[in-house]
PDB file of C-alpha atoms in Angstrom:
ATOM      1  CA  UNK A 222       0.000   0.000   0.000  1.00 62.00           C
ATOM      2  CA  UNK A 223       1.142   3.510  -0.703  1.00 80.00           C
ATOM      3  CA  UNK A 224       1.785   5.513   2.412  1.00 92.00           C
ATOM      4  CA  UNK A 225       0.795   9.073   3.162  1.00 95.00           C
ATOM      5  CA  UNK A 226       2.003  11.250   0.314  1.00 96.00           C
ATOM      6  CA  UNK A 227       2.978  14.857   0.856  1.00 97.00           C
ATOM      7  CA  UNK A 228       4.015  17.584  -1.526  1.00 97.00           C
ATOM      8  CA  UNK A 229       6.127  19.523  -1.906  1.00 97.00           C
ATOM      9  CA  UNK A 230       8.898  17.775   0.014  1.00 95.00           C
ATOM     10  CA  UNK A 231      10.882  20.989   0.221  1.00 96.00           C
ATOM     11  CA  UNK A 232       9.797  24.575  -0.186  1.00 96.00           C
ATOM     12  CA  UNK A 233      11.691  27.804   0.174  1.00 97.00           C
ATOM     13  CA  UNK A 234       9.595  30.939   0.001  1.00 97.00           C
ATOM     14  CA  UNK A 235       9.851  34.597   0.821  1.00 97.00           C
ATOM     15  CA  UNK A 236       8.155  36.157   3.764  1.00 97.00           C
ATOM     16  CA  UNK A 237       4.647  37.302   2.897  1.00 97.00           C
ATOM     17  CA  UNK A 238       4.072  34.688   0.234  1.00 97.00           C
ATOM     18  CA  UNK A 239       1.304  32.122   0.374  1.00 97.00           C
ATOM     19  CA  UNK A 240       2.338  28.538   0.997  1.00 98.00           C
ATOM     20  CA  UNK A 241       0.177  25.525   0.250  1.00 98.00           C
ATOM     21  CA  UNK A 242       1.123  22.077   1.477  1.00 98.00           C
ATOM     22  CA  UNK A 243      -0.678  19.053   0.129  1.00 98.00           C
ATOM     23  CA  UNK A 244      -1.449  15.629   1.470  1.00 98.00           C
ATOM     24  CA  UNK A 245      -2.923  12.401   0.188  1.00 98.00           C
ATOM     25  CA  UNK A 246      -3.793  10.066   3.059  1.00 97.00           C
ATOM     26  CA  UNK A 247      -3.655   6.295   2.946  1.00 94.00           C
ATOM     27  CA  UNK A 248      -6.627   5.012   1.005  1.00 94.00           C
ATOM     28  CA  UNK A 249      -9.496   4.046   3.284  1.00 91.00           C
ATOM     29  CA  UNK A 250      -8.264   5.985   6.294  1.00 92.00           C
ATOM     30  CA  UNK A 251     -10.888   8.184   7.863  1.00 90.00           C
ATOM     31  CA  UNK A 252      -8.722  10.420  10.029  1.00 92.00           C
ATOM     32  CA  UNK A 253      -6.200  12.953   8.777  1.00 95.00           C
ATOM     33  CA  UNK A 254      -3.780  14.985  10.860  1.00 95.00           C
ATOM     34  CA  UNK A 255      -1.450  17.894  10.312  1.00 97.00           C
ATOM     35  CA  UNK A 256       1.567  18.173  12.609  1.00 95.00           C
ATOM     36  CA  UNK A 257       4.386  20.678  12.772  1.00 96.00           C
ATOM     37  CA  UNK A 258       7.885  19.828  13.968  1.00 94.00           C
ATOM     38  CA  UNK A 259      10.417  22.396  15.127  1.00 92.00           C
ATOM     39  CA  UNK A 260      13.521  22.180  17.256  1.00 87.00           C
ATOM     40  CA  UNK A 261      12.033  24.484  19.857  1.00 87.00           C
ATOM     41  CA  UNK A 262       8.563  22.984  20.195  1.00 88.00           C
ATOM     42  CA  UNK A 263       8.946  19.421  18.976  1.00 89.00           C
ATOM     43  CA  UNK A 264       5.940  17.781  17.355  1.00 91.00           C
ATOM     44  CA  UNK A 265       2.700  19.714  17.627  1.00 91.00           C
ATOM     45  CA  UNK A 266      -0.726  18.663  16.432  1.00 92.00           C
ATOM     46  CA  UNK A 267      -2.194  21.492  14.394  1.00 95.00           C
ATOM     47  CA  UNK A 268      -5.534  20.098  13.273  1.00 95.00           C
ATOM     48  CA  UNK A 269      -7.236  16.821  12.526  1.00 94.00           C
ATOM     49  CA  UNK A 270     -10.166  15.726  10.417  1.00 95.00           C
ATOM     50  CA  UNK A 271     -12.569  12.810  10.634  1.00 92.00           C
ATOM     51  CA  UNK A 272     -14.409  11.884   7.464  1.00 93.00           C
ATOM     52  CA  UNK A 273     -13.277  15.177   5.933  1.00 95.00           C
ATOM     53  CA  UNK A 274     -14.708  17.260   8.785  1.00 96.00           C
ATOM     54  CA  UNK A 275     -12.354  19.284  11.010  1.00 96.00           C
ATOM     55  CA  UNK A 276     -12.631  17.950  14.544  1.00 92.00           C
ATOM     56  CA  UNK A 277     -10.047  19.865  16.493  1.00 91.00           C
ATOM     57  CA  UNK A 278      -8.137  22.885  15.226  1.00 94.00           C
ATOM     58  CA  UNK A 279      -7.018  24.138  18.605  1.00 92.00           C
ATOM     59  CA  UNK A 280      -3.404  23.655  17.624  1.00 92.00           C
ATOM     60  CA  UNK A 281      -3.519  25.972  14.637  1.00 95.00           C
ATOM     61  CA  UNK A 282      -1.204  28.806  15.653  1.00 89.00           C
ATOM     62  CA  UNK A 283      -3.108  31.733  14.217  1.00 86.00           C
ATOM     63  CA  UNK A 284      -5.448  32.897  11.510  1.00 91.00           C
ATOM     64  CA  UNK A 285      -2.703  32.825   8.937  1.00 96.00           C
ATOM     65  CA  UNK A 286      -3.021  29.051   8.986  1.00 97.00           C
ATOM     66  CA  UNK A 287      -5.935  27.232   7.410  1.00 97.00           C
ATOM     67  CA  UNK A 288      -6.589  23.619   6.469  1.00 98.00           C
ATOM     68  CA  UNK A 289      -9.134  21.990   4.242  1.00 97.00           C
ATOM     69  CA  UNK A 290     -10.118  18.490   3.295  1.00 98.00           C
ATOM     70  CA  UNK A 291     -12.413  18.660   0.261  1.00 97.00           C
ATOM     71  CA  UNK A 292     -12.546  14.883  -0.122  1.00 95.00           C
ATOM     72  CA  UNK A 293     -11.306  11.692   1.471  1.00 95.00           C
ATOM     73  CA  UNK A 294      -8.124  11.587  -0.552  1.00 96.00           C
ATOM     74  CA  UNK A 295      -6.829  15.128  -0.355  1.00 97.00           C
ATOM     75  CA  UNK A 296      -6.045  17.818   2.179  1.00 98.00           C
ATOM     76  CA  UNK A 297      -4.232  21.138   2.138  1.00 98.00           C
ATOM     77  CA  UNK A 298      -2.571  23.253   4.777  1.00 98.00           C
ATOM     78  CA  UNK A 299      -2.226  26.871   3.771  1.00 98.00           C
ATOM     79  CA  UNK A 300      -0.181  29.650   5.322  1.00 97.00           C
ATOM     80  CA  UNK A 301      -0.972  33.161   4.195  1.00 97.00           C
ATOM     81  CA  UNK A 302       1.032  35.293   4.629  1.00 96.00           C
ATOM     82  CA  UNK A 303       4.042  33.227   5.593  1.00 97.00           C
ATOM     83  CA  UNK A 304       6.595  34.397   8.153  1.00 96.00           C
ATOM     84  CA  UNK A 305      10.115  33.190   8.963  1.00 96.00           C
ATOM     85  CA  UNK A 306       8.889  31.675  12.231  1.00 95.00           C
ATOM     86  CA  UNK A 307       6.723  29.300  10.195  1.00 96.00           C
ATOM     87  CA  UNK A 308       9.855  27.522   9.027  1.00 97.00           C
ATOM     88  CA  UNK A 309       9.424  23.919  10.130  1.00 97.00           C
ATOM     89  CA  UNK A 310       8.688  20.436   8.927  1.00 96.00           C
ATOM     90  CA  UNK A 311       4.999  19.877   8.386  1.00 97.00           C
ATOM     91  CA  UNK A 312       3.785  16.306   8.603  1.00 96.00           C
ATOM     92  CA  UNK A 313       0.546  14.913   7.368  1.00 97.00           C
ATOM     93  CA  UNK A 314      -0.638  11.660   8.902  1.00 95.00           C
ATOM     94  CA  UNK A 315      -3.649   9.413   8.609  1.00 94.00           C
ATOM     95  CA  UNK A 316      -5.380   6.698  10.567  1.00 89.00           C
ATOM     96  CA  UNK A 317      -8.243   4.268  10.450  1.00 84.00           C
ATOM     97  CA  UNK A 318     -10.405   3.568  13.433  1.00 74.00           C
ATOM     98  CA  UNK A 319     -10.126  -0.091  14.292  1.00 68.00           C
ATOM     99  CA  UNK A 320     -10.691  -2.440  17.182  1.00 56.00           C
ATOM    100  CA  UNK A 321      -6.947  -2.566  17.611  1.00 57.00           C
ATOM    101  CA  UNK A 322      -6.848   1.040  18.669  1.00 62.00           C
ATOM    102  CA  UNK A 323      -5.610   4.234  17.149  1.00 72.00           C
ATOM    103  CA  UNK A 324      -2.394   4.200  15.172  1.00 80.00           C
ATOM    104  CA  UNK A 325      -1.268   7.164  13.129  1.00 87.00           C
ATOM    105  CA  UNK A 326       0.856   6.759  10.009  1.00 90.00           C
ATOM    106  CA  UNK A 327       3.020   9.684   8.958  1.00 93.00           C
ATOM    107  CA  UNK A 328       4.091  11.022   5.614  1.00 94.00           C
ATOM    108  CA  UNK A 329       7.674  12.016   4.988  1.00 93.00           C
ATOM    109  CA  UNK A 330       7.027  15.668   5.648  1.00 95.00           C
ATOM    110  CA  UNK A 331       7.172  18.980   3.854  1.00 97.00           C
ATOM    111  CA  UNK A 332      10.267  20.965   4.794  1.00 96.00           C
ATOM    112  CA  UNK A 333       9.347  24.653   4.720  1.00 97.00           C
ATOM    113  CA  UNK A 334      11.823  27.499   4.874  1.00 97.00           C
ATOM    114  CA  UNK A 335      10.528  31.058   4.902  1.00 97.00           C
ATOM    115  CA  UNK A 336      13.218  33.678   4.270  1.00 97.00           C
TER     116      UNK A 336
ATOM    117  CA  UNK B 196      -2.380  17.668  32.001  1.00 70.00           C
ATOM    118  CA  UNK B 197      -0.974  14.743  30.120  1.00 76.00           C
ATOM    119  CA  UNK B 198       2.724  14.780  29.377  1.00 86.00           C
ATOM    120  CA  UNK B 199       5.491  12.585  28.081  1.00 92.00           C
ATOM    121  CA  UNK B 200       9.074  12.771  29.250  1.00 94.00           C
ATOM    122  CA  UNK B 201      12.076  11.370  27.478  1.00 96.00           C
ATOM    123  CA  UNK B 202      14.856  12.227  29.901  1.00 95.00           C
ATOM    124  CA  UNK B 203      17.732  11.421  27.570  1.00 95.00           C
ATOM    125  CA  UNK B 204      18.243  13.885  24.735  1.00 94.00           C
ATOM    126  CA  UNK B 205      21.238  12.033  23.315  1.00 96.00           C
ATOM    127  CA  UNK B 206      22.441   8.478  23.759  1.00 97.00           C
ATOM    128  CA  UNK B 207      25.548   6.913  22.270  1.00 97.00           C
ATOM    129  CA  UNK B 208      26.087   3.177  22.183  1.00 97.00           C
ATOM    130  CA  UNK B 209      28.503   0.882  20.437  1.00 97.00           C
ATOM    131  CA  UNK B 210      27.275  -1.389  17.704  1.00 97.00           C
ATOM    132  CA  UNK B 211      26.251  -4.715  19.188  1.00 97.00           C
ATOM    133  CA  UNK B 212      25.567  -3.263  22.620  1.00 97.00           C
ATOM    134  CA  UNK B 213      22.157  -3.321  24.226  1.00 97.00           C
ATOM    135  CA  UNK B 214      19.929  -0.268  24.262  1.00 97.00           C
ATOM    136  CA  UNK B 215      17.253   1.114  26.516  1.00 97.00           C
ATOM    137  CA  UNK B 216      15.472   4.391  25.832  1.00 98.00           C
ATOM    138  CA  UNK B 217      13.383   5.783  28.621  1.00 98.00           C
ATOM    139  CA  UNK B 218       9.874   7.160  28.451  1.00 97.00           C
ATOM    140  CA  UNK B 219       7.672   8.302  31.293  1.00 95.00           C
ATOM    141  CA  UNK B 220       4.170   9.617  30.977  1.00 92.00           C
ATOM    142  CA  UNK B 221       1.725  11.451  33.138  1.00 89.00           C
ATOM    143  CA  UNK B 222      -1.876  10.427  32.707  1.00 79.00           C
ATOM    144  CA  UNK B 223      -4.614   9.302  35.050  1.00 70.00           C
ATOM    145  CA  UNK B 224      -5.723   6.184  33.234  1.00 76.00           C
ATOM    146  CA  UNK B 225      -3.843   3.764  31.032  1.00 75.00           C
ATOM    147  CA  UNK B 226      -3.260   5.525  27.748  1.00 84.00           C
ATOM    148  CA  UNK B 227      -2.283   4.194  24.385  1.00 89.00           C
ATOM    149  CA  UNK B 228       1.497   4.201  24.120  1.00 92.00           C
ATOM    150  CA  UNK B 229       3.715   4.329  21.053  1.00 93.00           C
ATOM    151  CA  UNK B 230       7.291   4.455  19.941  1.00 96.00           C
ATOM    152  CA  UNK B 231       8.200   6.030  16.620  1.00 96.00           C
ATOM    153  CA  UNK B 232      11.562   6.339  14.897  1.00 96.00           C
ATOM    154  CA  UNK B 233      12.623   9.173  12.622  1.00 94.00           C
ATOM    155  CA  UNK B 234      15.661   8.873  10.386  1.00 92.00           C
ATOM    156  CA  UNK B 235      17.238  12.095   9.109  1.00 87.00           C
ATOM    157  CA  UNK B 236      15.070  13.740   6.494  1.00 83.00           C
ATOM    158  CA  UNK B 237      12.340  11.185   6.903  1.00 86.00           C
ATOM    159  CA  UNK B 238       8.935  10.936   8.485  1.00 88.00           C
ATOM    160  CA  UNK B 239       8.068   9.038  11.611  1.00 92.00           C
ATOM    161  CA  UNK B 240       7.797   5.290  11.413  1.00 93.00           C
ATOM    162  CA  UNK B 241       5.855   3.301  13.978  1.00 92.00           C
ATOM    163  CA  UNK B 242       8.047   0.845  15.872  1.00 96.00           C
ATOM    164  CA  UNK B 243       5.481  -0.557  18.268  1.00 94.00           C
ATOM    165  CA  UNK B 244       2.396   0.263  20.263  1.00 92.00           C
ATOM    166  CA  UNK B 245       0.645  -0.741  23.447  1.00 91.00           C
ATOM    167  CA  UNK B 246      -3.106  -0.596  23.872  1.00 87.00           C
ATOM    168  CA  UNK B 247      -3.857  -3.352  26.377  1.00 84.00           C
ATOM    169  CA  UNK B 248      -2.974  -6.909  27.314  1.00 86.00           C
ATOM    170  CA  UNK B 249       0.560  -8.235  27.525  1.00 88.00           C
ATOM    171  CA  UNK B 250       2.756  -5.496  28.910  1.00 91.00           C
ATOM    172  CA  UNK B 251       5.772  -6.601  26.852  1.00 96.00           C
ATOM    173  CA  UNK B 252       5.271  -5.507  23.294  1.00 95.00           C
ATOM    174  CA  UNK B 253       7.306  -6.621  20.310  1.00 96.00           C
ATOM    175  CA  UNK B 254       7.872  -4.284  17.422  1.00 95.00           C
ATOM    176  CA  UNK B 255       9.689  -4.072  14.148  1.00 94.00           C
ATOM    177  CA  UNK B 256      13.455  -4.088  13.670  1.00 94.00           C
ATOM    178  CA  UNK B 257      13.986  -6.179  16.805  1.00 96.00           C
ATOM    179  CA  UNK B 258      12.684  -3.582  19.238  1.00 97.00           C
ATOM    180  CA  UNK B 259      10.520  -4.260  22.236  1.00 97.00           C
ATOM    181  CA  UNK B 260       8.984  -2.132  24.970  1.00 97.00           C
ATOM    182  CA  UNK B 261       7.572  -2.852  28.368  1.00 96.00           C
ATOM    183  CA  UNK B 262       4.668  -1.027  29.919  1.00 94.00           C
ATOM    184  CA  UNK B 263       5.045  -0.636  33.679  1.00 93.00           C
ATOM    185  CA  UNK B 264       1.956   0.894  35.184  1.00 90.00           C
ATOM    186  CA  UNK B 265       3.480   1.340  38.631  1.00 91.00           C
ATOM    187  CA  UNK B 266       6.299   3.418  37.171  1.00 92.00           C
ATOM    188  CA  UNK B 267       4.262   5.128  34.427  1.00 92.00           C
ATOM    189  CA  UNK B 268       6.951   4.048  32.033  1.00 95.00           C
ATOM    190  CA  UNK B 269       7.168   2.579  28.565  1.00 96.00           C
ATOM    191  CA  UNK B 270      10.854   2.013  27.900  1.00 98.00           C
ATOM    192  CA  UNK B 271      12.139   0.863  24.535  1.00 98.00           C
ATOM    193  CA  UNK B 272      14.789  -1.839  24.362  1.00 98.00           C
ATOM    194  CA  UNK B 273      16.902  -3.653  21.839  1.00 98.00           C
ATOM    195  CA  UNK B 274      19.361  -6.408  22.778  1.00 97.00           C
ATOM    196  CA  UNK B 275      21.913  -5.639  20.070  1.00 97.00           C
ATOM    197  CA  UNK B 276      22.073  -2.323  18.258  1.00 97.00           C
ATOM    198  CA  UNK B 277      22.960  -2.042  14.576  1.00 96.00           C
ATOM    199  CA  UNK B 278      24.546   0.992  12.950  1.00 95.00           C
ATOM    200  CA  UNK B 279      21.331   1.515  10.974  1.00 95.00           C
ATOM    201  CA  UNK B 280      19.453   2.130  14.218  1.00 96.00           C
ATOM    202  CA  UNK B 281      21.016   5.582  14.494  1.00 96.00           C
ATOM    203  CA  UNK B 282      18.014   7.914  14.403  1.00 97.00           C
ATOM    204  CA  UNK B 283      15.740   9.901  16.652  1.00 96.00           C
ATOM    205  CA  UNK B 284      13.208   8.038  18.734  1.00 97.00           C
ATOM    206  CA  UNK B 285       9.926   9.474  19.931  1.00 96.00           C
ATOM    207  CA  UNK B 286       7.639   8.173  22.611  1.00 96.00           C
ATOM    208  CA  UNK B 287       3.998   9.191  22.337  1.00 93.00           C
ATOM    209  CA  UNK B 288       0.919   8.836  24.476  1.00 90.00           C
ATOM    210  CA  UNK B 289      -2.744   9.206  23.594  1.00 86.00           C
ATOM    211  CA  UNK B 290      -5.676   8.964  25.966  1.00 80.00           C
ATOM    212  CA  UNK B 291      -7.573   5.791  25.183  1.00 74.00           C
ATOM    213  CA  UNK B 292      -9.945   6.277  22.297  1.00 69.00           C
ATOM    214  CA  UNK B 293      -8.540   9.595  21.167  1.00 75.00           C
ATOM    215  CA  UNK B 294      -6.109  10.802  18.556  1.00 76.00           C
ATOM    216  CA  UNK B 295      -4.605  13.572  20.620  1.00 79.00           C
ATOM    217  CA  UNK B 296      -1.125  12.147  20.582  1.00 85.00           C
ATOM    218  CA  UNK B 297       1.365  13.857  22.837  1.00 88.00           C
ATOM    219  CA  UNK B 298       4.935  13.342  21.759  1.00 91.00           C
ATOM    220  CA  UNK B 299       8.036  13.400  23.860  1.00 93.00           C
ATOM    221  CA  UNK B 300      10.937  15.602  22.851  1.00 92.00           C
ATOM    222  CA  UNK B 301      12.816  12.684  21.370  1.00 95.00           C
ATOM    223  CA  UNK B 302      16.065  10.841  22.040  1.00 97.00           C
ATOM    224  CA  UNK B 303      18.766  10.983  19.421  1.00 96.00           C
ATOM    225  CA  UNK B 304      20.669   7.737  19.165  1.00 97.00           C
ATOM    226  CA  UNK B 305      24.214   7.589  17.899  1.00 97.00           C
ATOM    227  CA  UNK B 306      25.809   4.231  17.160  1.00 97.00           C
ATOM    228  CA  UNK B 307      29.574   3.820  17.234  1.00 95.00           C
ATOM    229  CA  UNK B 308      31.147   1.316  14.863  1.00 88.00           C
TER     230      UNK B 308
END
């Protein structure tokens, strides 16, 4: 099975520009997560969806960040306008509810640098 | 509030030596517990997980972990480390039935040839 697919893998952008990160979850998974990883704060959950509906966005840092999931196989995380402090690795992850409990599978990340 | 502590930021071991990475959590009930590994430039890969039952859990790549309720710990072990095990290891906890994973700060493992 293909894993979680993220694009772009690397992005360098100038401050003030809009950044869009994309994610294709594992087929059949009904939960999708966006995480951010920085040296200072470690791994932070930004938002997660269940069946394409946002469930908890309490981790989204501010209004400059938005996430959408228009269908079961695609999600975006948008930053507008971007700032240097947004530089981080952004991970998308997905999961399927099962009797065996909750296990999240991660993509390889989108490495964002805002200059 | 729930929390996860990985007290060792860096650990260096020689190839072939045994390994134990520590993880302690703070949570009222028994949570779901996980260990992930992250190689440089890569995403996080699940090594093993504990939900219930046998407190000694076997994972991939020869890793195992033991849940000790009395110590609120979930330490990761490997009897003989390989050079390819050099990576960063993350412990995570999630309250049962939720997806609100809380990750530790990670332990970076260096393996000496």
